[in-house]
Amino acid sequence: MKNIGIVGATGSIGVQATEIIHKYPDAFNVKFLSCHNNINELLSQISILKPEYAVVTGEKAVSGGVTDTKILYGMNALTTLISEISGELDLVLSSAVGFAGIMPTYTALKNGVNVALANKESIVAAGKTMIQTAEKTNTSIMPVDSEHSAIYQCLKGHGNNFIDKVVLTASGGPFRYRPSDSMDYVDIGETLKHPNWNMGNKITVDSATMMNKGLELIEAHYLFDISPDKLDVFIHPQSIFHSIVSFIDGSNLAQIGLPDMKAPISYALGFPDRLNWGAERLTPQILNGLTFFKPDKKKYPCFAIALDVLKEGKNSLMITMNAANEVAVDTFLRGLIKFTDIHRVIGNTLELFESRDISSIDEIISLDNVVREKAKKISQNIGR
């Protein structure tokens, strides 16, 4: 039986993970759950999974006496808990949204706990530090993003020296067929209608801008130690091929399956076993008529920015881009800027910061805070 903790349990990934865990009561024991402010969903999960601890990192509180689970509050309480019970944990699923996942992820790795990583921002902002920490403590990082789970599976038994190219696929989001000169007129409702995946609002916007794919390229670079020139992206509207690895002998391996995040989640939770969680089966007929095409950088300027940042290779720019993107997406979702202003906020913010490498977690967090303040001001000016 695996002892597991879930960071971000009430988000899209966390909810799906808890559904899988509930199907396998003899395989998993949940030590803790955490959420930001979704108390109702947290209490529902507590009633089903009965963890020893639950942590609320936001400002809301759980009414006293409603559960036997010990309730803790604040990010410091969460990281302290992970440290204190690290000897009892086999796995931490890191599925908090955005930069908020960086400290729980780092704390788990630092204390020798394997991480199932659904929080790509941890690697984008602190990839080298996370990888070095995992190596130092002999812990593993199991990717949960569908593309990185696919790469991980394709690379089993193969060294990096045999890789010729790694292709990550992208759905293209809701605007993949929309003319680039009409993007000024898209609204929030259209943006959140993802054609393939059921995800949270932030990642759905990132999919629409294709910033998500830029973040994933950076994540793949660090997770698998692949140089940027060996990474590529194709839009694949059907989302059946999740990634393709080409080898130097001309062979190609691809991980394919119907678009359902429970597949990579279950793989990370169950590894090295596979869990029969009730997936819809892929039939050969579904493979008829699959399409692939290169993304239009004019339509997806956020993606173009991320490519430039990846090529520059300095994580100060990665931290800046990620923080500015989170601010811009939040501002867009609140109706204060246009969809096409998102890349303007990111680009204008990047111009304010120098290119350098940062390894200290404290310095990474400090830079993130500074960037957010600058990006908020830029967002306010653009939105006027």
C-alpha positions in Angstrom: 0.0 0.0 0.0 1.3 3.5 -0.9 1.0 6.3 1.5 0.2 9.4 -0.5 -0.3 13.1 0.0 -2.2 15.3 -2.5 -1.3 19.0 -3.0 -4.1 20.8 -4.8 -6.6 18.1 -4.1 -9.7 20.1 -5.1 -8.4 21.2 -8.6 -9.1 19.3 -11.8 -6.1 16.9 -11.4 -6.6 16.4 -7.7 -10.3 15.6 -8.1 -9.6 13.0 -10.8 -6.7 11.5 -8.7 -9.0 11.1 -5.7 -11.6 9.4 -7.8 -8.9 6.9 -9.0 -7.6 6.4 -5.4 -11.2 5.7 -4.2 -11.4 2.8 -6.6 -8.3 1.2 -5.0 -8.7 1.4 -1.2 -6.3 -1.5 -0.8 -3.6 0.2 -2.9 -3.5 3.7 -1.4 -3.7 5.3 2.0 -4.1 9.1 1.9 -2.0 10.8 4.6 -3.0 14.4 3.7 -5.0 16.5 1.3 -4.5 20.2 0.6 -6.6 22.9 -1.1 -6.5 26.7 -1.4 -10.1 27.7 -0.7 -12.5 25.1 -2.0 -13.7 23.9 1.4 -16.8 22.1 0.2 -14.9 19.8 -2.2 -12.2 19.3 0.4 -14.8 18.1 3.0 -16.3 15.8 0.4 -12.9 14.2 -0.2 -12.2 14.0 3.5 -15.5 12.1 4.0 -14.5 9.5 1.3 -10.7 9.2 1.8 -10.4 9.9 5.5 -6.9 11.4 5.5 -5.0 12.1 8.8 -4.5 15.7 7.8 -6.0 18.4 5.6 -4.4 21.7 4.9 -6.1 24.9 3.7 -3.6 27.4 2.2 -6.2 30.2 1.5 -8.1 32.4 3.8 -11.2 30.3 4.3 -11.7 27.9 7.3 -13.3 24.6 8.1 -16.1 24.7 10.7 -15.0 23.1 13.9 -16.0 19.6 14.7 -17.2 18.6 11.2 -14.4 16.0 10.7 -12.0 13.8 12.6 -9.2 14.8 10.2 -6.8 17.3 11.7 -7.1 20.6 9.8 -4.1 22.9 9.4 -3.8 26.3 7.8 -1.3 28.1 5.6 1.5 27.2 3.1 4.0 27.0 6.0 1.8 24.4 7.7 1.7 22.4 4.4 5.5 22.4 3.9 6.1 21.7 7.6 3.7 18.8 7.5 5.4 17.3 4.4 8.7 17.6 6.2 7.5 16.1 9.4 5.7 13.0 7.9 8.1 12.6 5.0 9.3 9.2 6.4 5.7 8.0 6.2 5.1 9.2 2.6 5.7 7.1 -0.5 4.4 9.8 -3.0 3.2 13.4 -3.1 1.0 14.3 -6.0 1.8 18.0 -6.7 -1.2 19.4 -8.5 -1.6 22.9 -7.2 -2.2 25.5 -9.9 0.7 27.8 -10.9 3.7 29.0 -8.8 2.0 28.0 -5.6 3.1 24.4 -6.2 6.8 25.2 -6.0 7.4 25.0 -2.3 5.4 21.8 -1.6 7.2 20.1 -4.6 10.7 21.3 -3.4 9.9 20.3 0.2 8.9 16.8 -0.8 12.0 16.2 -3.0 14.3 17.7 -0.3 12.9 15.3 2.2 13.3 12.3 0.0 9.7 11.8 -1.1 8.9 10.8 -4.7 6.8 13.4 -6.5 4.1 12.8 -9.1 4.3 16.2 -10.8 1.3 17.9 -12.4 2.6 21.4 -11.5 4.7 22.3 -14.5 5.5 25.7 -13.0 7.8 24.1 -10.4 10.1 23.0 -13.2 9.7 26.1 -15.4 10.8 28.3 -12.5 13.2 26.0 -10.7 14.0 23.1 -13.0 17.7 22.8 -12.4 17.2 23.1 -8.6 14.4 20.6 -8.6 16.3 18.0 -10.6 19.5 18.5 -8.6 17.5 18.1 -5.3 15.9 14.9 -6.6 19.3 13.5 -7.6 20.8 14.4 -4.2 18.0 12.7 -2.2 17.6 9.8 -4.7 14.0 10.6 -5.3 12.0 10.4 -8.6 9.9 12.9 -10.4 7.0 11.2 -12.2 5.4 13.5 -14.8 1.6 13.7 -14.8 1.2 16.1 -17.8 -0.1 13.9 -20.6 2.8 14.9 -22.9 5.5 14.3 -20.4 4.0 11.1 -19.2 4.0 10.0 -22.8 7.7 10.9 -23.2 8.6 9.1 -20.0 6.8 6.0 -21.2 8.5 6.1 -24.6 11.9 6.6 -23.1 11.8 3.6 -20.8 14.8 1.5 -21.6 16.4 4.1 -23.9 19.2 6.5 -23.1 19.1 10.2 -24.1 22.0 9.6 -26.5 19.7 7.7 -28.8 17.2 10.5 -29.1 16.9 12.3 -32.4 13.8 14.4 -31.8 11.0 14.7 -29.3 7.6 16.0 -30.5 5.0 17.2 -28.1 1.5 17.5 -29.5 -0.9 20.3 -28.8 -4.6 20.4 -29.2 -4.4 24.0 -30.5 -7.1 24.9 -28.0 -10.5 26.4 -29.0 -9.0 28.7 -31.6 -6.9 26.3 -33.6 -9.0 26.9 -36.8 -9.7 30.6 -36.1 -8.0 33.2 -38.4 -5.2 35.0 -36.6 -6.6 38.4 -37.5 -9.8 37.8 -35.6 -8.2 37.0 -32.2 -8.8 40.5 -30.9 -12.5 39.6 -30.6 -12.5 36.4 -28.6 -14.2 36.4 -25.2 -13.8 34.6 -21.9 -16.6 32.1 -22.7 -15.1 31.1 -26.0 -11.7 30.7 -24.4 -12.8 28.4 -21.7 -14.6 26.0 -24.1 -11.7 23.5 -24.7 -12.7 21.0 -27.4 -10.8 18.0 -26.0 -9.8 18.3 -22.3 -11.7 19.1 -19.1 -9.3 21.3 -17.2 -9.2 24.2 -14.8 -9.6 27.8 -16.1 -6.0 28.8 -15.9 -4.6 25.9 -17.9 -7.5 26.2 -20.3 -6.5 29.8 -21.1 -2.9 28.7 -21.4 -4.0 26.1 -23.9 -5.9 28.7 -25.9 -2.8 31.0 -26.0 -0.5 27.9 -26.4 1.6 29.3 -23.5 0.9 25.9 -22.0 2.9 24.2 -24.7 5.8 26.7 -24.2 5.9 25.8 -20.5 5.8 22.1 -21.4 8.8 22.5 -23.7 10.8 24.0 -20.9 9.5 21.3 -18.6 10.6 18.6 -21.1 14.0 20.2 -21.4 14.7 19.9 -17.7 12.9 16.6 -16.9 14.5 14.6 -19.7 17.7 16.6 -20.2 16.9 17.2 -23.8 18.4 20.2 -25.7 15.9 22.7 -27.1 17.0 22.0 -30.7 15.7 18.4 -30.2 12.3 19.5 -29.1 9.4 20.3 -31.4 5.6 20.9 -31.3 2.8 19.9 -33.7 -0.8 20.8 -33.3 -2.8 17.5 -33.3 -6.5 18.5 -32.9 -7.7 15.0 -32.0 -5.3 14.6 -29.0 -4.7 10.9 -29.6 -0.9 11.1 -30.0 0.4 12.6 -26.8 4.1 12.7 -27.7 6.4 11.1 -30.2 10.0 10.2 -29.6 12.2 9.7 -32.7 15.5 7.8 -32.3 18.7 8.0 -34.3 18.0 4.6 -36.1 14.8 6.0 -37.6 12.5 4.3 -35.2 9.7 6.2 -33.6 7.7 5.5 -30.4 4.5 7.3 -29.6 2.2 7.0 -26.6 -1.4 7.2 -27.8 -4.8 7.1 -26.1 -8.1 8.9 -25.9 -7.8 12.3 -24.3 -8.5 11.7 -20.6 -6.2 13.0 -17.8 -7.0 9.9 -15.7 -4.6 8.0 -17.9 -1.4 9.8 -17.0 -2.6 10.4 -13.4 -3.2 6.6 -12.9 0.1 5.8 -14.5 2.0 8.1 -12.1 0.0 6.9 -9.0 0.3 3.2 -9.8 3.8 3.0 -11.3 5.3 0.5 -11.9 1.9 -1.1 -12.1 -0.9 0.0 -14.4 -4.4 0.6 -12.9 -7.6 -0.5 -14.6 -9.5 2.7 -13.8 -12.2 2.2 -16.4 -10.7 3.9 -19.4 -12.6 4.0 -22.7 -10.7 1.8 -25.1 -9.0 3.1 -28.3 -10.0 1.3 -31.4 -8.0 1.3 -34.7 -10.9 3.0 -36.5 -10.4 6.1 -34.3 -6.9 6.5 -35.9 -8.4 7.2 -39.3 -8.0 10.8 -40.4 -5.7 12.1 -37.7 -4.1 15.4 -38.6 -0.9 17.3 -37.5 0.3 20.8 -38.4 2.8 23.3 -37.1 1.5 26.1 -34.9 1.2 29.6 -36.3 3.4 31.9 -34.2 1.5 34.9 -35.3 -1.7 33.5 -33.9 0.0 32.2 -30.8 2.5 35.0 -29.7 2.7 33.6 -26.2 4.1 30.4 -27.6 6.6 32.4 -29.6 7.7 34.2 -26.4 8.2 30.9 -24.6 10.3 29.5 -27.5 12.6 32.6 -27.2 12.9 32.2 -23.4 13.7 28.5 -23.8 16.4 29.2 -26.3 17.9 31.9 -24.0 18.1 29.2 -21.4 18.2 31.5 -18.3 15.7 30.7 -15.6 15.3 34.3 -14.5 13.4 34.8 -17.8 11.4 31.6 -17.2 10.4 32.8 -13.8 9.5 36.2 -15.2 7.5 34.8 -18.1 5.6 32.3 -15.8 4.7 35.0 -13.2 3.7 37.5 -15.8 1.6 34.9 -17.6 -0.2 34.0 -14.3 -1.0 37.7 -13.7 -2.1 38.3 -17.2 -4.4 35.2 -17.3 -6.0 36.2 -14.0 -6.5 39.7 -15.2 -8.1 38.4 -18.4 -10.4 36.0 -16.5 -11.6 39.0 -14.5 -12.5 40.8 -17.7 -10.0 43.6 -17.3 -7.9 42.9 -20.4 -8.5 41.4 -23.8 -7.3 37.9 -24.8 -4.7 39.4 -27.1 -3.4 41.6 -24.2 -2.0 38.5 -22.4 1.1 38.3 -24.6 1.6 42.1 -24.3 1.7 41.9 -20.5 4.2 39.0 -20.7 6.4 40.7 -23.3 6.4 44.1 -21.6 7.2 42.5 -18.3 10.1 40.5 -19.7 11.7 43.7 -21.0 12.2 44.9 -17.3 14.3 41.9 -16.1 17.8 40.7 -16.9 18.8 37.3 -18.1 20.6 35.2 -15.5 20.6 31.9 -13.7 19.1 31.6 -10.2 19.5 28.5 -8.0 18.3 29.6 -4.6 14.6 28.8 -3.9 14.4 31.9 -1.7 15.7 34.1 -4.6 13.4 32.4 -7.0 10.4 33.2 -4.8 11.6 36.7 -4.3 11.9 37.4 -8.0 8.5 35.9 -8.6 7.0 38.3 -6.1 8.7 41.3 -7.7 7.7 40.2 -11.2 4.0 39.9 -10.2 3.9 43.5 -8.9 5.4 44.8 -12.1 3.1 42.7 -14.2 0.0 43.9 -12.3 0.9 47.5 -13.0 1.5 46.7 -16.7 -1.9 44.9 -16.8 -3.7 47.8 -15.2 -2.1 50.2 -17.8 -3.0 48.0 -20.7 -6.6 47.5 -19.4 -7.4 51.2 -19.2 
